[in-house]
Short mmCIF file of C-alpha atoms in Angstrom, two decimals:
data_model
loop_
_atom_site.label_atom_id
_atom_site.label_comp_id
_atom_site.label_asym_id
_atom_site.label_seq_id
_atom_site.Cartn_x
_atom_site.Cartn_y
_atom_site.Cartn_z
CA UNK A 289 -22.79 3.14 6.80
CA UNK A 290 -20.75 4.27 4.11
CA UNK A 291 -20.09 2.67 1.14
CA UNK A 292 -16.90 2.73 -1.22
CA UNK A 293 -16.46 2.16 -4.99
CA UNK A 294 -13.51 -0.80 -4.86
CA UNK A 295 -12.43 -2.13 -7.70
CA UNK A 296 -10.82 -4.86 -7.35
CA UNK A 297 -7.35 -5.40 -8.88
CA UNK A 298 -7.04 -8.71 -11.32
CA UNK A 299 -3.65 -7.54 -12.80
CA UNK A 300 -0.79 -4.69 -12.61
CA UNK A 301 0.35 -4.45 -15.64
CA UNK A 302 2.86 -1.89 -14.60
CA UNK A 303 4.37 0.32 -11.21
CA UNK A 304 6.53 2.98 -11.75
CA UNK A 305 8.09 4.69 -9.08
CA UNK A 306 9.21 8.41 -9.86
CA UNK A 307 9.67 11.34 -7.63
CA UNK A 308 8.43 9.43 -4.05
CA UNK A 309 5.13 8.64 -5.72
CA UNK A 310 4.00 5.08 -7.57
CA UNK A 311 2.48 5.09 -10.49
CA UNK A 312 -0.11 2.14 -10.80
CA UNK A 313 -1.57 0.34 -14.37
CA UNK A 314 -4.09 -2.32 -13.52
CA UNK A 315 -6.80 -4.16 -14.87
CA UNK A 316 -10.00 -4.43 -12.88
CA UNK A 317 -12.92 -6.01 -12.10
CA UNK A 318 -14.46 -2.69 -13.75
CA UNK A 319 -11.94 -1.48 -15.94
CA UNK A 320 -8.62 -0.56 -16.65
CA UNK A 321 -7.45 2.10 -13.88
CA UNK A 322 -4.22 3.70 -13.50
CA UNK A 323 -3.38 5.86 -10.30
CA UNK A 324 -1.08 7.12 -7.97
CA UNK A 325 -0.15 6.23 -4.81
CA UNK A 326 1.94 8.26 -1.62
CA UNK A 327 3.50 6.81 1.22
CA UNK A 328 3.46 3.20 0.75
CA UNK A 329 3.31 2.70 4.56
CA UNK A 330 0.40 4.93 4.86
CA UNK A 331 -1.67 3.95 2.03
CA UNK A 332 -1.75 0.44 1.65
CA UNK A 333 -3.76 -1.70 4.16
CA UNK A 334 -2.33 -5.20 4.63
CA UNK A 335 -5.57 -7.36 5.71
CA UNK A 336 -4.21 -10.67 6.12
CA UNK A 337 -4.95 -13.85 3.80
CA UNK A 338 -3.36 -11.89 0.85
CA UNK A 339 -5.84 -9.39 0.79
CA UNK A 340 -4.33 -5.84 0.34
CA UNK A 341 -6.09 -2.15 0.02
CA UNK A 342 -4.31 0.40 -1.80
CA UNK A 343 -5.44 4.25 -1.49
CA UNK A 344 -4.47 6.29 -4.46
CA UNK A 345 -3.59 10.47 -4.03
CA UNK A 346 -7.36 11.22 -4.09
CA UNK A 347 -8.27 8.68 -1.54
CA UNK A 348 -9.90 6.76 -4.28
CA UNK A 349 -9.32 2.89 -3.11
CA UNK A 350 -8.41 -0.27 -4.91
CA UNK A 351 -8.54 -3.78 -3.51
CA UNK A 352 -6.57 -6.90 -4.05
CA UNK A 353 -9.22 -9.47 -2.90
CA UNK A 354 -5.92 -12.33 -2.40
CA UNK A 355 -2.72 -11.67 -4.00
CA UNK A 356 -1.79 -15.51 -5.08
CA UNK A 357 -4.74 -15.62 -7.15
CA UNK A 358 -3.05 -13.02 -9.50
CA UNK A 359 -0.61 -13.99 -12.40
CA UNK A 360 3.15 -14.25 -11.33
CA UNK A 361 4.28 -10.99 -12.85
CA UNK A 362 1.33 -9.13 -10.55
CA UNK A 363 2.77 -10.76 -7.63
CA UNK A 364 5.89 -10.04 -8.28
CA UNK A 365 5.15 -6.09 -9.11
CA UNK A 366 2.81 -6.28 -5.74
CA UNK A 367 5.36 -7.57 -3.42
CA UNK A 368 8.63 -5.33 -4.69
CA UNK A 369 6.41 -2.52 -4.30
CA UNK A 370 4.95 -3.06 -0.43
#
């Protein structure tokens, strides 16, 4: 099988939307990332239990393992966003 580099997301610091794209700034289980995503509907894979997958423009992937484990602001960014 294949397998995927996911990070997975511990906080957005920031989501800009500009132009019909979002622009992403999170911190990581390996890092701090920022990408852009297309297509909202498209792109983001709602996996029940508050467990989300976003794919970026270059099909790179990010996970949010449950979404009310992350800090209010996150949340907040998350859900406006989805």
């Amino acid at each position: 099988g294949r397998r995927y580099f996911l990070p997975v997301i511990r906080r957005i610091n920031s989501v800009v939307e500009r132009f019909g794209t979002v622009e992403w700034q999170v911190e990581t289980d390996r890092g701090a990332y920022r990408f852009t995503t297309r297509d909202l509907r498209d792109n983001v894979l709602r996996m029940g239990g508050g467990r989300y997958i976003l794919q970026d423009v270059d099909e790179n992937r990010y996970e949010v393992a449950d979404a009310a484990g992350l800090d209010r602001a996150s949340v907040v960014r998350l859900l406006r966003h989805l």
